[in-house]
PDB file of C-alpha atoms in Angstrom:
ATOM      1  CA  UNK A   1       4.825   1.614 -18.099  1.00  0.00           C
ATOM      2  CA  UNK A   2       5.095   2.536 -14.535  1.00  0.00           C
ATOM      3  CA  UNK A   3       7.991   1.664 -12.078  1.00  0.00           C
ATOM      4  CA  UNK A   4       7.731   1.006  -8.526  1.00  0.00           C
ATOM      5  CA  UNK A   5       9.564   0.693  -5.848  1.00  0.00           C
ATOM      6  CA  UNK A   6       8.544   0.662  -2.073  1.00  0.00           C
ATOM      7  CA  UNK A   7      10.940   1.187   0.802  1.00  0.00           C
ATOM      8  CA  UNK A   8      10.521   2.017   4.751  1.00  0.00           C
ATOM      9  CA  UNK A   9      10.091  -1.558   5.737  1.00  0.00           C
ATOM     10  CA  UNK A  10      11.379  -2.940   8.665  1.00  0.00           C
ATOM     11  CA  UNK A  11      11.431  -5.113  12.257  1.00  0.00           C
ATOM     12  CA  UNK A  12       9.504  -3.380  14.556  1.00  0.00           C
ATOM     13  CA  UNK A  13       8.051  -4.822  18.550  1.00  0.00           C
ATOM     14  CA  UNK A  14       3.972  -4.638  18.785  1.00  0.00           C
ATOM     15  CA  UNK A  15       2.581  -1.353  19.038  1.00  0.00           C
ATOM     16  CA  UNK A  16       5.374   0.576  17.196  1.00  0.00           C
ATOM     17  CA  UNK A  17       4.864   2.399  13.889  1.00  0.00           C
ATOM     18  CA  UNK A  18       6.357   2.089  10.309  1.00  0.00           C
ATOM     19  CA  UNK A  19       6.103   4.384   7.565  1.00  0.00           C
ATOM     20  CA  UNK A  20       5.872   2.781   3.885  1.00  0.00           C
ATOM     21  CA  UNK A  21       7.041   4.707   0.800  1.00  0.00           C
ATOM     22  CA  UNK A  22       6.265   3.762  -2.789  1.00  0.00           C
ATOM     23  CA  UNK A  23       8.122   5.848  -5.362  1.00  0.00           C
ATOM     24  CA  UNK A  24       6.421   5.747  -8.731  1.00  0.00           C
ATOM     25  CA  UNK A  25       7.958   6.502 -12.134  1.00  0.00           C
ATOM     26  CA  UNK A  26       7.366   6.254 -15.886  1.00  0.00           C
ATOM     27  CA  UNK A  27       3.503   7.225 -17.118  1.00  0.00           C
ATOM     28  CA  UNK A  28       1.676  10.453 -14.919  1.00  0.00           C
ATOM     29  CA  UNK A  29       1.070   9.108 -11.497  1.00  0.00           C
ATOM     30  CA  UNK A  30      -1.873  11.350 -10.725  1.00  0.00           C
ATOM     31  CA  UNK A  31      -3.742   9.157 -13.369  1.00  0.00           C
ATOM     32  CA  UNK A  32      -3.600   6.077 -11.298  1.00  0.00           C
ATOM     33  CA  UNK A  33      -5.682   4.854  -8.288  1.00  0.00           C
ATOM     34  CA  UNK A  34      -2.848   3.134  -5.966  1.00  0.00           C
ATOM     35  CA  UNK A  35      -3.240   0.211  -3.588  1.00  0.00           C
ATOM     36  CA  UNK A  36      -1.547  -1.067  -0.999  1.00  0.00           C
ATOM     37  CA  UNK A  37      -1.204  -4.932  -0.362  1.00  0.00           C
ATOM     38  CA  UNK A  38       0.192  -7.434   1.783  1.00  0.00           C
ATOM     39  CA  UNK A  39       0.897 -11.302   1.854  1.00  0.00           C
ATOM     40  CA  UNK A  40       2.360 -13.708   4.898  1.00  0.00           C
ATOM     41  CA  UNK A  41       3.906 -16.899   3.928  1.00  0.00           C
ATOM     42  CA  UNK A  42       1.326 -19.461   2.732  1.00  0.00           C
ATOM     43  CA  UNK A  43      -1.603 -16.736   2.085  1.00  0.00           C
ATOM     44  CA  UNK A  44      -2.800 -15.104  -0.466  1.00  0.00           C
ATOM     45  CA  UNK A  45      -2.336 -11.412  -1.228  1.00  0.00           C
ATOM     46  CA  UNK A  46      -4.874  -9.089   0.833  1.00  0.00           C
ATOM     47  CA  UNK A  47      -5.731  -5.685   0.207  1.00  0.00           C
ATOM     48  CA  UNK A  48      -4.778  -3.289   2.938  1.00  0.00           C
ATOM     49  CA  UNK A  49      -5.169   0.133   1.681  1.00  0.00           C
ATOM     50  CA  UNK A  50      -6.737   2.304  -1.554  1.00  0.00           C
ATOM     51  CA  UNK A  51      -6.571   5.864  -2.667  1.00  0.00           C
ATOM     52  CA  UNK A  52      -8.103   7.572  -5.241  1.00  0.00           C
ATOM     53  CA  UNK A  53      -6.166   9.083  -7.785  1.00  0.00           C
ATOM     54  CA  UNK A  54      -6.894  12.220  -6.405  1.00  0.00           C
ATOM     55  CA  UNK A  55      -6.535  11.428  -2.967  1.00  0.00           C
ATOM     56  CA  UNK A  56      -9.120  12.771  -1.723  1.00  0.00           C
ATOM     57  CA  UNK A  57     -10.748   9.117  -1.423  1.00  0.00           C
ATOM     58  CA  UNK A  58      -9.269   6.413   1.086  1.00  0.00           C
ATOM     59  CA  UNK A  59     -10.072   2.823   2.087  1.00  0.00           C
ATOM     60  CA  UNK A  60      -9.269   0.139   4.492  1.00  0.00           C
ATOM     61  CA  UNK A  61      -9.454  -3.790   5.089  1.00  0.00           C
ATOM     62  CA  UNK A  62     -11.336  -3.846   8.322  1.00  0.00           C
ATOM     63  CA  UNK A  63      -8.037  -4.982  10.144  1.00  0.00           C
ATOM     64  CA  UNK A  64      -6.155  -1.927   9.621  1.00  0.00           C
ATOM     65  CA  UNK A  65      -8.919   0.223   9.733  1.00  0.00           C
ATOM     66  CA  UNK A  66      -8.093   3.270  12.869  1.00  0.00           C
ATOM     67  CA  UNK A  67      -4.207   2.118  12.529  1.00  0.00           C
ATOM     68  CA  UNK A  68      -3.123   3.028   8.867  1.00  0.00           C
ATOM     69  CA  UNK A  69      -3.075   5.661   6.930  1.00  0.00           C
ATOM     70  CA  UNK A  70      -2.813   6.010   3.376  1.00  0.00           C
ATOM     71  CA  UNK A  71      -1.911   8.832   1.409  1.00  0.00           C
ATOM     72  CA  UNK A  72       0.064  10.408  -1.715  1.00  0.00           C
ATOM     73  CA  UNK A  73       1.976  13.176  -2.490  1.00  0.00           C
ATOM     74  CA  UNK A  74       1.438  14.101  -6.609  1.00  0.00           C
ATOM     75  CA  UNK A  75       4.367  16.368  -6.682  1.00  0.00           C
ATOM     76  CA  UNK A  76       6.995  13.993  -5.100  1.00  0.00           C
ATOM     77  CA  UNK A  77       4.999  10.689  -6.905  1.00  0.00           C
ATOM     78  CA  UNK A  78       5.023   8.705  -4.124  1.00  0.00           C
ATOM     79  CA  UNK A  79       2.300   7.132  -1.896  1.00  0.00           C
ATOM     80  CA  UNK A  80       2.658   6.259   1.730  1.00  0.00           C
ATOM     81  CA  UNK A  81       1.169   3.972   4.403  1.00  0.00           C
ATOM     82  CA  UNK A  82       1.699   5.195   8.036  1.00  0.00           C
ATOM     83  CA  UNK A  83       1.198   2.092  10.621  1.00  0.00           C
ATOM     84  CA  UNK A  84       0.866   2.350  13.617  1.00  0.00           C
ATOM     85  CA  UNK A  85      -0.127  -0.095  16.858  1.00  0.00           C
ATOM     86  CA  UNK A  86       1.609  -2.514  14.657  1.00  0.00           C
ATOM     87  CA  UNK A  87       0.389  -6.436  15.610  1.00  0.00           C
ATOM     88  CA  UNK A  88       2.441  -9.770  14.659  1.00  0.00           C
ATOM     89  CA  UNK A  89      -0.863 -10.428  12.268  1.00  0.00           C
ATOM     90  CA  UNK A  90       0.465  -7.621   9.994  1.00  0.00           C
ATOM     91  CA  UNK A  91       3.742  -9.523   9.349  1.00  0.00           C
ATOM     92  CA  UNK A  92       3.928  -9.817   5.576  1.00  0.00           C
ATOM     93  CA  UNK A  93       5.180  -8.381   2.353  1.00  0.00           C
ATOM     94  CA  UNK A  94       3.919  -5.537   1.759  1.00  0.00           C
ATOM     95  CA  UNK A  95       3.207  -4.211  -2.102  1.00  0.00           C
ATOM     96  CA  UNK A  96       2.449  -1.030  -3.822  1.00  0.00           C
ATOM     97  CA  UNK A  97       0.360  -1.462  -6.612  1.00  0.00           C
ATOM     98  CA  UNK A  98      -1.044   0.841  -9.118  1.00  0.00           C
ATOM     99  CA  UNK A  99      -4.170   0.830 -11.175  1.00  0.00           C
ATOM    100  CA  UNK A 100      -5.083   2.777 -14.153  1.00  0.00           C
ATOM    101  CA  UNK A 101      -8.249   4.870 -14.090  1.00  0.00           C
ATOM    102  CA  UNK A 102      -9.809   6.671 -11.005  1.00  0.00           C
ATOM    103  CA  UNK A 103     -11.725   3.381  -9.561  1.00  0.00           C
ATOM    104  CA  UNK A 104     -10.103   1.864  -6.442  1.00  0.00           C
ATOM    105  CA  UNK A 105     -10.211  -1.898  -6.138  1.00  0.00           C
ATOM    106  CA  UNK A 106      -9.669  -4.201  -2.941  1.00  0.00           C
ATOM    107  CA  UNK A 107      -8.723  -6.641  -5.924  1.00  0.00           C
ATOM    108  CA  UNK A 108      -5.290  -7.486  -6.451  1.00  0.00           C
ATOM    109  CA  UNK A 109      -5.908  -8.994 -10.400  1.00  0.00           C
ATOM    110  CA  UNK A 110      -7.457  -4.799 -11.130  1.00  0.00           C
ATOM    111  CA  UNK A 111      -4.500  -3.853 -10.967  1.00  0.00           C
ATOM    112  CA  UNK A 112      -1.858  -3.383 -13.631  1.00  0.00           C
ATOM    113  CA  UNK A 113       1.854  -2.472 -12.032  1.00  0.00           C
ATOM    114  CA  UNK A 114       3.024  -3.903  -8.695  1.00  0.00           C
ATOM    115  CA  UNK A 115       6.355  -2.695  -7.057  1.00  0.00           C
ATOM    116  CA  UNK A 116       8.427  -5.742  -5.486  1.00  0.00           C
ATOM    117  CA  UNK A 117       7.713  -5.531  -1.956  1.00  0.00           C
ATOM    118  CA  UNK A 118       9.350  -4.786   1.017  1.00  0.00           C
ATOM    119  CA  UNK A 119       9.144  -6.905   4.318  1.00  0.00           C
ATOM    120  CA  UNK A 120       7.477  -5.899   7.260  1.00  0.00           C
ATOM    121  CA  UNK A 121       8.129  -7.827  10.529  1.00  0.00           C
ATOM    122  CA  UNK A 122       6.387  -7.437  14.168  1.00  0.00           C
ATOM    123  CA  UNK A 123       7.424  -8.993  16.847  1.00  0.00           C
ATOM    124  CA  UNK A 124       5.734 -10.103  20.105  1.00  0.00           C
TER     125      UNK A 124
END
């Protein structure tokens, strides 16, 4: 089992940054590719992010592309998404997600453990 639990969320005005955190416990983090997902009222879940389990492998939904960053810290098990030039579009819940094995996925039914969310606002 894994456990996880994200945190950093916020209200922020366009063009202002957040930083995500998603603290992972229970089985070795290092052996899962983690995600990074987000969903407005009345839409479905969207990938936003992906690293490898190594990190040394990113990817991004077009939208976010050039304005988040994803990235992980082994020692400290947690994974982080820096956004910046924040837009009212990225309003949503935002989810950490982890999937088992080294493969990332944009889809959200690969993966196995899912943190609760935590809600990121932008105002106009």
């Amino acid at each position: 089992q894994v456990q996880l639990v994200e945190s950093g969320g916020g209200s922020v005005q366009a063009g202002g940054s957040l930083r995500l955190s998603c603290a992972a416990s229970g089985r070795a983090f290092s052996s899962f590719a983690m995600g990074w997902f987000r969903q407005a009222p009345g839409t479905e879940r969207e990938f936003v992010a992906a690293i490898s389990w190594s990190g040394g492998s990113t990817y991004y939904a077009d939208s976010v592309k050039g304005r988040f960053t994803i990235s992980r810290d082994i020692d400290k098990n947690t994974v982080y998404l820096q956004m910046n030039t924040l837009k009212p579009d990225d309003t949503a819940v935002y989810y950490c997600a982890a999937k088992t094995g080294s493969t990332w996925s944009r889809v959200a039914g690969s993966y196995d453990y899912w943190g609760r969310g935590t809600q990121v606002t932008v105002s106009s």
